[in-house]
Coordinates of C-alpha atoms in Angstrom, one line a residue:
X1 CA 19.3 -51.7 -1.1
X2 CA 18.4 -50.4 2.4
X3 CA 20.1 -47.1 1.6
X4 CA 18.1 -46.7 -1.5
X5 CA 14.8 -47.4 0.4
X6 CA 15.8 -44.8 3.0
X7 CA 16.5 -42.2 0.2
X8 CA 13.2 -43.0 -1.5
X9 CA 11.3 -42.5 1.8
X10 CA 13.1 -39.3 2.4
X11 CA 12.2 -38.0 -1.1
X12 CA 8.6 -38.7 -0.3
X13 CA 8.8 -36.6 2.8
X14 CA 8.7 -39.4 5.3
X15 CA 10.8 -38.6 8.3
X16 CA 9.9 -41.5 10.6
X17 CA 12.8 -44.0 10.4
X18 CA 10.5 -46.8 11.8
X19 CA 8.3 -46.7 8.6
X20 CA 9.3 -49.1 5.9
X21 CA 7.9 -50.4 2.6
X22 CA 5.4 -53.1 3.3
X23 CA 7.0 -56.5 2.5
X24 CA 3.5 -57.9 1.9
X25 CA 3.5 -56.1 -1.5
X26 CA 7.1 -57.3 -2.3
X27 CA 8.3 -55.5 -5.5
X28 CA 5.0 -53.6 -6.0
X29 CA 5.0 -51.1 -3.2
X30 CA 3.1 -48.5 -5.2
X31 CA -0.3 -48.8 -7.0
X32 CA -2.4 -46.3 -8.9
X33 CA -6.0 -45.9 -7.9
X34 CA -8.6 -43.1 -7.2
X35 CA -8.8 -41.0 -4.0
X36 CA -11.6 -38.4 -3.6
X37 CA -12.5 -38.8 -7.3
X38 CA -8.9 -38.1 -8.4
X39 CA -6.2 -40.4 -9.6
X40 CA -3.6 -41.0 -6.9
X41 CA -0.5 -43.1 -6.2
X42 CA -0.9 -45.4 -3.2
X43 CA 2.4 -46.1 -1.4
X44 CA 2.1 -49.2 0.9
X45 CA 4.0 -48.9 4.1
X46 CA 4.4 -50.8 7.4
X47 CA 4.7 -49.4 10.9
X48 CA 5.7 -51.9 13.5
X49 CA 8.0 -51.5 16.5
X50 CA 8.3 -52.7 20.1
X51 CA 5.7 -50.9 22.3
X52 CA 5.5 -50.8 26.0
X53 CA 2.4 -50.5 28.2
X54 CA 2.0 -46.9 29.6
X55 CA 0.4 -48.4 32.8
X56 CA 2.6 -51.4 33.8
X57 CA 5.6 -50.7 31.6
X58 CA 5.7 -54.3 30.2
X59 CA 6.2 -55.0 26.5
X60 CA 2.7 -55.2 24.7
X61 CA 1.6 -58.0 22.6
X62 CA 1.1 -57.6 18.8
X63 CA -2.5 -57.9 18.0
X64 CA -2.9 -57.6 14.2
X65 CA -2.8 -54.6 11.9
X66 CA -5.0 -51.7 10.9
X67 CA -4.6 -50.0 7.5
X68 CA -4.7 -46.2 7.6
X69 CA -4.6 -43.9 4.6
X70 CA -2.8 -40.6 4.9
X71 CA -2.5 -37.8 2.3
X72 CA 1.1 -36.9 1.4
X73 CA 2.7 -34.3 -0.9
X74 CA 2.1 -34.8 -4.7
X75 CA 5.0 -35.9 -7.0
X76 CA 5.1 -36.7 -10.6
X77 CA 1.7 -35.1 -11.2
X78 CA -0.1 -37.5 -8.8
X79 CA -1.1 -37.1 -5.2
X80 CA 0.7 -39.6 -2.9
X81 CA -1.5 -41.5 -0.5
X82 CA 0.4 -43.4 2.2
X83 CA -1.4 -46.6 2.9
X84 CA 0.1 -47.5 6.2
X85 CA -0.4 -50.9 7.9
X86 CA -0.2 -50.0 11.5
X87 CA 0.6 -52.5 14.2
X88 CA -2.1 -52.9 16.9
X89 CA -0.9 -53.6 20.4
X90 CA -2.6 -55.3 23.4
X91 CA -1.8 -55.5 27.1
X92 CA -4.2 -58.0 28.8
X93 CA -5.6 -57.1 32.2
X94 CA -3.5 -58.5 35.1
X95 CA -2.5 -57.7 38.6
X96 CA 0.0 -55.1 37.4
X97 CA -2.4 -53.8 34.8
X98 CA -6.1 -53.6 36.1
X99 CA -7.7 -53.1 32.7
X100 CA -6.9 -54.1 29.1
X101 CA -4.8 -51.5 27.3
X102 CA -4.8 -51.2 23.5
X103 CA -2.6 -49.0 21.3
X104 CA -2.0 -48.3 17.7
X105 CA 1.4 -47.7 16.2
X106 CA 2.1 -43.9 15.8
X107 CA 3.8 -42.0 13.0
X108 CA 6.3 -39.3 13.9
X109 CA 5.0 -35.7 13.5
X110 CA 1.4 -36.9 12.8
X111 CA -1.3 -36.5 15.4
X112 CA -3.4 -39.5 16.5
X113 CA -6.3 -40.1 14.1
X114 CA -4.9 -37.5 11.6
X115 CA -5.2 -38.4 7.9
X116 CA -3.1 -35.6 6.5
X117 CA 0.6 -35.3 6.8
X118 CA 2.3 -32.3 8.4
X119 CA 4.1 -31.6 5.2
X120 CA 0.8 -31.2 3.3
X121 CA -0.5 -28.9 6.1
X122 CA 2.5 -26.6 5.9
X123 CA 2.5 -26.5 2.1
X124 CA -1.2 -25.8 1.9
X125 CA -1.0 -23.0 4.4
X126 CA 2.0 -21.4 2.7
X127 CA 0.1 -21.3 -0.6
X128 CA -2.4 -18.9 1.1
X129 CA 0.3 -16.3 0.6
X130 CA -0.2 -16.5 -3.2
X131 CA -3.1 -15.0 -5.1
X132 CA -4.9 -18.3 -5.9
X133 CA -8.2 -19.5 -4.6
X134 CA -8.6 -21.6 -1.5
X135 CA -10.4 -24.2 -3.5
X136 CA -7.6 -24.5 -6.0
X137 CA -5.1 -25.1 -3.2
X138 CA -7.3 -27.8 -1.8
X139 CA -7.7 -29.5 -5.2
X140 CA -3.9 -29.4 -5.6
X141 CA -3.3 -31.3 -2.4
X142 CA -6.5 -33.5 -2.6
X143 CA -8.1 -32.1 0.5
X144 CA -11.2 -29.9 1.2
X145 CA -11.1 -26.1 1.0
X146 CA -12.3 -25.8 4.6
X147 CA -9.4 -28.1 5.7
X148 CA -7.0 -25.5 4.2
X149 CA -8.5 -22.7 6.3
X150 CA -8.7 -24.9 9.4
X151 CA -4.9 -25.5 9.1
X152 CA -4.3 -21.7 8.8
X153 CA -6.5 -21.1 11.9
X154 CA -4.3 -23.5 13.8
X155 CA -1.5 -20.9 13.9
X156 CA -3.9 -18.2 15.1
X157 CA -1.3 -17.1 17.7
X158 CA 0.5 -15.2 14.9
X159 CA -2.8 -13.4 13.9
X160 CA -3.1 -11.4 17.1
X161 CA -1.6 -7.9 16.9
X162 CA 0.9 -6.9 19.6
X163 CA -1.2 -4.8 21.9
X164 CA 1.8 -3.5 23.8
X165 CA 3.2 -1.6 20.8
X166 CA 2.0 0.9 18.1
X167 CA 4.3 2.7 15.6
X168 CA 4.8 6.4 16.0
X169 CA 3.2 7.1 12.7
X170 CA 0.1 5.2 11.7
X171 CA -2.5 5.6 9.0
X172 CA -5.9 4.0 8.4
X173 CA -8.5 4.1 5.6
X174 CA -11.7 2.3 4.9
X175 CA -12.4 -0.2 2.2
X176 CA -15.6 -2.0 1.0
X177 CA -15.7 -5.4 2.8
X178 CA -19.3 -6.4 2.4
X179 CA -21.8 -7.5 5.1
X180 CA -19.3 -7.9 7.9
X181 CA -20.3 -4.6 9.4
X182 CA -23.4 -2.4 9.4
X183 CA -21.7 0.3 7.2
X184 CA -20.3 -2.3 4.8
X185 CA -16.8 -0.8 5.4
X186 CA -13.8 -2.1 7.2
X187 CA -10.5 -0.5 8.1
X188 CA -6.9 -1.1 7.1
X189 CA -4.4 0.0 9.8
X190 CA -0.9 0.6 8.6
X191 CA 2.6 1.7 9.9
X192 CA 2.8 4.5 7.3
X193 CA 6.6 4.9 7.8
X194 CA 7.4 1.3 6.8
X195 CA 4.2 0.6 4.8
X196 CA 3.5 -2.5 6.9
X197 CA -0.1 -3.4 7.5
X198 CA -0.8 -3.8 11.2
X199 CA -4.3 -5.2 11.2
X200 CA -7.7 -5.3 9.5
X201 CA -10.6 -3.9 11.7
X202 CA -14.1 -5.2 11.0
X203 CA -16.0 -1.9 11.2
X204 CA -15.3 1.8 10.7
X205 CA -17.9 2.9 13.2
X206 CA -16.5 5.1 16.0
X207 CA -17.7 2.9 18.8
X208 CA -16.0 -0.2 17.2
X209 CA -12.8 1.6 16.4
X210 CA -12.6 3.1 19.9
X211 CA -13.1 -0.3 21.6
X212 CA -10.5 -1.8 19.2
X213 CA -7.7 0.7 19.9
X214 CA -8.5 0.8 23.6
X215 CA -7.2 -2.8 23.7
X216 CA -3.7 -1.4 23.2
X217 CA -1.7 -0.2 26.2
X218 CA -2.1 3.4 27.2
X219 CA 1.6 3.9 26.8
X220 CA 1.5 2.5 23.3
X221 CA -1.4 4.8 22.3
X222 CA 0.2 7.8 23.8
X223 CA 3.4 7.2 21.8
X224 CA 1.6 7.7 18.5
X225 CA 2.8 11.0 17.1
X226 CA 0.8 11.2 13.8
X227 CA -2.3 9.7 12.3
X228 CA -2.9 10.0 8.6
X229 CA -6.5 9.7 7.5
X230 CA -9.0 11.0 4.9
X231 CA -11.5 13.8 5.5
X232 CA -14.2 11.6 7.1
X233 CA -15.3 13.8 10.0
X234 CA -16.4 11.1 12.6
X235 CA -12.8 9.9 12.9
X236 CA -11.6 13.1 14.5
X237 CA -13.3 12.8 17.9
X238 CA -12.2 9.2 18.5
X239 CA -8.6 10.0 17.4
X240 CA -8.3 12.9 19.9
X241 CA -9.6 10.6 22.7
X242 CA -7.5 7.5 21.9
X243 CA -4.3 9.2 20.6
X244 CA -4.1 12.4 22.7
X245 CA -0.6 13.2 21.6
X246 CA -1.1 12.5 17.9
X247 CA -1.2 15.1 15.1
X248 CA -3.9 14.5 12.5
X249 CA -2.6 14.6 9.0
X250 CA -5.2 14.9 6.1
X251 CA -4.3 12.6 3.2
X252 CA -3.4 14.8 0.2
X253 CA -5.1 12.4 -2.2
X254 CA -8.4 12.8 -0.6
X255 CA -8.0 16.6 -0.4
X256 CA -7.5 16.8 -4.2
X257 CA -10.3 14.3 -4.8
X258 CA -12.7 16.8 -3.1
X259 CA -12.0 19.4 -5.8
X260 CA -11.7 16.8 -8.5
X261 CA -15.3 15.6 -7.9
X262 CA -16.7 19.1 -7.7
X263 CA -15.0 20.0 -11.0
X264 CA -16.6 16.9 -12.7
X265 CA -20.0 17.8 -11.3
X266 CA -19.8 21.3 -12.8
X267 CA -18.6 19.9 -16.1
X268 CA -21.6 17.5 -16.3
X269 CA -23.9 20.4 -15.4
X270 CA -22.4 22.4 -18.3
X271 CA -22.9 19.4 -20.6
X272 CA -26.6 19.2 -19.6
X273 CA -27.1 22.9 -20.2
X274 CA -25.5 22.6 -23.6
X275 CA -27.9 19.9 -24.6
X276 CA -27.5 16.2 -25.5
X277 CA -25.5 15.7 -28.7
X278 CA -24.5 19.4 -29.0
X279 CA -20.9 20.4 -30.0
X280 CA -20.1 21.7 -26.5
X281 CA -21.5 18.6 -24.8
X282 CA -19.4 16.3 -27.0
X283 CA -16.3 18.3 -26.5
X284 CA -16.7 18.4 -22.7
X285 CA -17.2 14.7 -22.7
X286 CA -14.3 13.8 -25.0
X287 CA -11.7 16.0 -23.4
X288 CA -12.6 15.7 -19.7
X289 CA -9.2 14.3 -18.8
X290 CA -7.5 17.5 -19.9
X291 CA -9.6 19.5 -17.4
X292 CA -8.3 17.3 -14.5
X293 CA -4.7 17.5 -15.6
X294 CA -2.3 19.8 -13.8
X295 CA -2.1 23.0 -15.9
X296 CA 1.7 23.0 -15.4
X297 CA 1.9 19.7 -17.3
X298 CA -0.4 20.7 -20.3
X299 CA 1.4 20.3 -23.6
X300 CA 1.8 23.7 -25.4
X301 CA 4.4 22.6 -28.0
X302 CA 2.8 19.8 -30.0
X303 CA -0.3 20.4 -32.2
X304 CA -2.7 17.7 -33.4
X305 CA -5.9 17.6 -35.2
X306 CA -8.9 18.0 -32.8
X307 CA -12.0 16.2 -34.1
X308 CA -14.4 18.2 -31.9
X309 CA -13.0 21.5 -33.2
X310 CA -13.3 20.9 -37.0
X311 CA -9.9 19.2 -37.1
X312 CA -8.1 22.3 -36.2
X313 CA -4.4 22.0 -35.2
X314 CA -4.5 22.6 -31.4
X315 CA -2.3 21.9 -28.5
X316 CA -3.6 20.8 -25.1
X317 CA -3.6 24.3 -23.7
X318 CA -5.7 25.6 -26.6
X319 CA -8.3 22.8 -26.1
X320 CA -8.6 23.6 -22.4
X321 CA -9.1 27.3 -23.1
X322 CA -11.8 26.5 -25.6
X323 CA -13.5 24.2 -23.1
X324 CA -13.5 26.8 -20.3
X325 CA -14.9 29.4 -22.7
X326 CA -18.1 27.3 -22.9
X327 CA -19.1 27.9 -19.2
X328 CA -18.3 30.6 -16.7
X329 CA -19.0 28.2 -13.8
X330 CA -16.6 25.6 -15.3
X331 CA -13.8 28.2 -15.5
X332 CA -14.4 29.1 -11.8
X333 CA -14.3 25.4 -10.8
X334 CA -11.2 24.8 -12.9
X335 CA -9.3 27.7 -11.4
X336 CA -10.2 26.5 -7.9
X337 CA -9.0 23.0 -8.7
X338 CA -5.8 24.2 -10.2
X339 CA -5.0 26.5 -7.3
X340 CA -5.6 23.7 -4.8
X341 CA -3.2 21.4 -6.9
X342 CA -0.6 24.2 -6.7
X343 CA -1.0 24.7 -3.0
X344 CA -0.7 21.0 -2.2
X345 CA 2.2 20.3 -4.6
X346 CA 4.1 23.3 -3.4
X347 CA 3.1 22.8 0.3
X348 CA 2.0 26.4 0.4
X349 CA -0.2 27.1 3.5
X350 CA -0.6 30.7 2.6
X351 CA -2.1 29.9 -0.8
X352 CA -4.4 27.3 0.8
X353 CA -5.6 29.9 3.4
X354 CA -6.3 32.4 0.6
X355 CA -8.1 29.8 -1.5
X356 CA -10.4 28.6 1.3
X357 CA -11.0 32.1 2.7
X358 CA -14.1 32.9 0.7
X359 CA -16.4 30.9 -1.7
X360 CA -18.4 33.8 -2.9
X361 CA -19.5 33.4 -6.5
X362 CA -18.4 29.8 -6.8
X363 CA -20.7 27.0 -8.2
X364 CA -22.5 25.1 -5.5
X365 CA -20.4 21.9 -5.7
X366 CA -17.2 23.9 -5.3
X367 CA -18.8 25.8 -2.3
X368 CA -19.5 22.5 -0.6
X369 CA -15.9 21.4 -1.3
X370 CA -14.6 24.7 0.1
X371 CA -16.5 24.2 3.3
X372 CA -14.9 20.8 3.8
X373 CA -11.4 22.0 3.1
X374 CA -11.9 25.0 5.3
X375 CA -13.0 22.8 8.2
X376 CA -9.9 20.6 7.8
X377 CA -7.4 23.3 6.6
X378 CA -5.1 22.8 9.7
X379 CA -4.8 19.1 9.0
X380 CA -4.1 19.8 5.4
X381 CA -1.4 22.2 6.4
X382 CA 0.0 19.5 8.6
X383 CA 0.4 17.3 5.5
X384 CA 2.7 19.9 4.0
X385 CA 5.2 19.3 6.7
X386 CA 5.5 15.5 6.2
X387 CA 5.8 13.1 3.3
X388 CA 3.1 10.8 4.8
X389 CA 0.0 10.0 2.7
X390 CA -2.5 7.2 2.4
X391 CA -1.0 6.1 -1.0
X392 CA 0.3 2.8 0.3
X393 CA -3.1 2.0 1.8
X394 CA -4.8 2.7 -1.5
X395 CA -2.4 0.2 -3.1
X396 CA -3.3 -2.3 -0.4
X397 CA -7.0 -1.6 -1.0
X398 CA -6.4 -2.6 -4.7
X399 CA -4.7 -5.8 -3.5
X400 CA -7.8 -6.6 -1.3
X401 CA -10.1 -6.2 -4.3
X402 CA -8.0 -8.8 -6.2
X403 CA -8.1 -11.2 -3.2
X404 CA -11.9 -10.9 -3.1
X405 CA -12.2 -11.4 -6.8
X406 CA -10.0 -14.5 -6.8
X407 CA -11.9 -16.0 -3.9
X408 CA -15.4 -15.1 -5.2
X409 CA -16.1 -13.4 -1.9
X410 CA -15.9 -14.4 1.7
X411 CA -18.6 -15.3 4.2
X412 CA -16.5 -15.3 7.4
X413 CA -14.7 -12.1 8.4
X414 CA -11.9 -13.9 10.3
X415 CA -11.1 -16.0 7.3
X416 CA -11.2 -12.8 5.1
X417 CA -8.9 -11.0 7.5
X418 CA -6.5 -14.0 7.7
X419 CA -6.2 -14.2 3.9
X420 CA -5.5 -10.5 3.5
X421 CA -2.8 -10.4 6.3
X422 CA -1.1 -13.5 5.0
X423 CA -1.1 -12.5 1.4
X424 CA 0.3 -9.0 2.2
X425 CA 3.9 -10.0 2.2
X426 CA 5.1 -7.0 4.3
X427 CA 2.5 -7.2 7.0
X428 CA 3.7 -8.0 10.5
X429 CA 1.3 -10.9 10.7
X430 CA 2.5 -12.3 7.4
X431 CA 6.2 -12.2 8.5
X432 CA 5.4 -14.0 11.7
X433 CA 3.1 -16.4 10.0
X434 CA 5.5 -17.5 7.3
X435 CA 8.4 -17.8 9.8
X436 CA 6.2 -20.0 11.9
X437 CA 5.3 -22.4 9.1
X438 CA 8.7 -22.2 7.4

């Protein structure tokens, strides 16, 4: 019988061998009742053992009991509440003990005055690595949502980045974080070679980024060889100061996006010139994706009915040619976009140089794009020599959007940062965090 009791206690997650089922309740050691407006299973336990005075060292007298309720892990669809009758102890004042000493029986692995078991704390914190809301986790374990985050903050040691080390190849990009910074944008810093997130920085402002990275050792910063970023100009000055030995690599995705947006602007201008509801306007709106597709991938073999061209049997190349015939500016913007695609995909610096050499006769949106690319053409050429890009960061950005959506937003940046780093399974913080609670 004693063996079965020990097995039952072990299944309930009770590791303290001094805890036993309360004999006061005889054969009814569990009762069902409500706890925090939820139905729960109350397990009645007794904690009593010989206790010695910490002052005089004598055995203390037993002085009644105090019932304490502690939240345990759920089982069988109900939350387990450990109702523990703890022994109270008393050591009266005497010559050996100048003042009266009182104590309460303690439970192993549970701090004094704590009302939540360690097992619940670890399980609640580990759930933060899943894409479920903090409130849902709290409800599952019959605790408050802020209690969950407070437990996570208790292992804050693992949230601090190692300021004595930086990878040789890093990348960073901004994402919309809300009101945590003046610009409304925060920064993801990543080891671009391993795709592991290093940290989330509150603001993308130069002064903030400079002060953040200057926390790292000089040796660590000087060891950085490449920094992959978008074409946001203010980053350049601070990168040269903080990472003097680093080569700046322009992200290819953002390079293409510059021409992509210019092409779309010219297309919309052509639609407006054609007039609302006109044939040209409808065709340019319906087939806009074909204009942004790489011309090398346009289908020229299969013909289908084209509703905007009187149901003629046309292939994709035919449709694009008909669209470009509607506007001279659109053709110029399209040719510029396709040439840039070719230069980037082939890693051809000569073609890039030729493309950005002159913008004479190009539409205004394309001229603006050309100025930007010409300004950063050396960084774009650097991207031709490596495989690094901000693609992994863009994927992480999508993950952050999902986290924000699930949580219905965050009001505290540190909690926001914690949730992101813990939920990103391959981040250094997440690896340390889960090993600490595991």
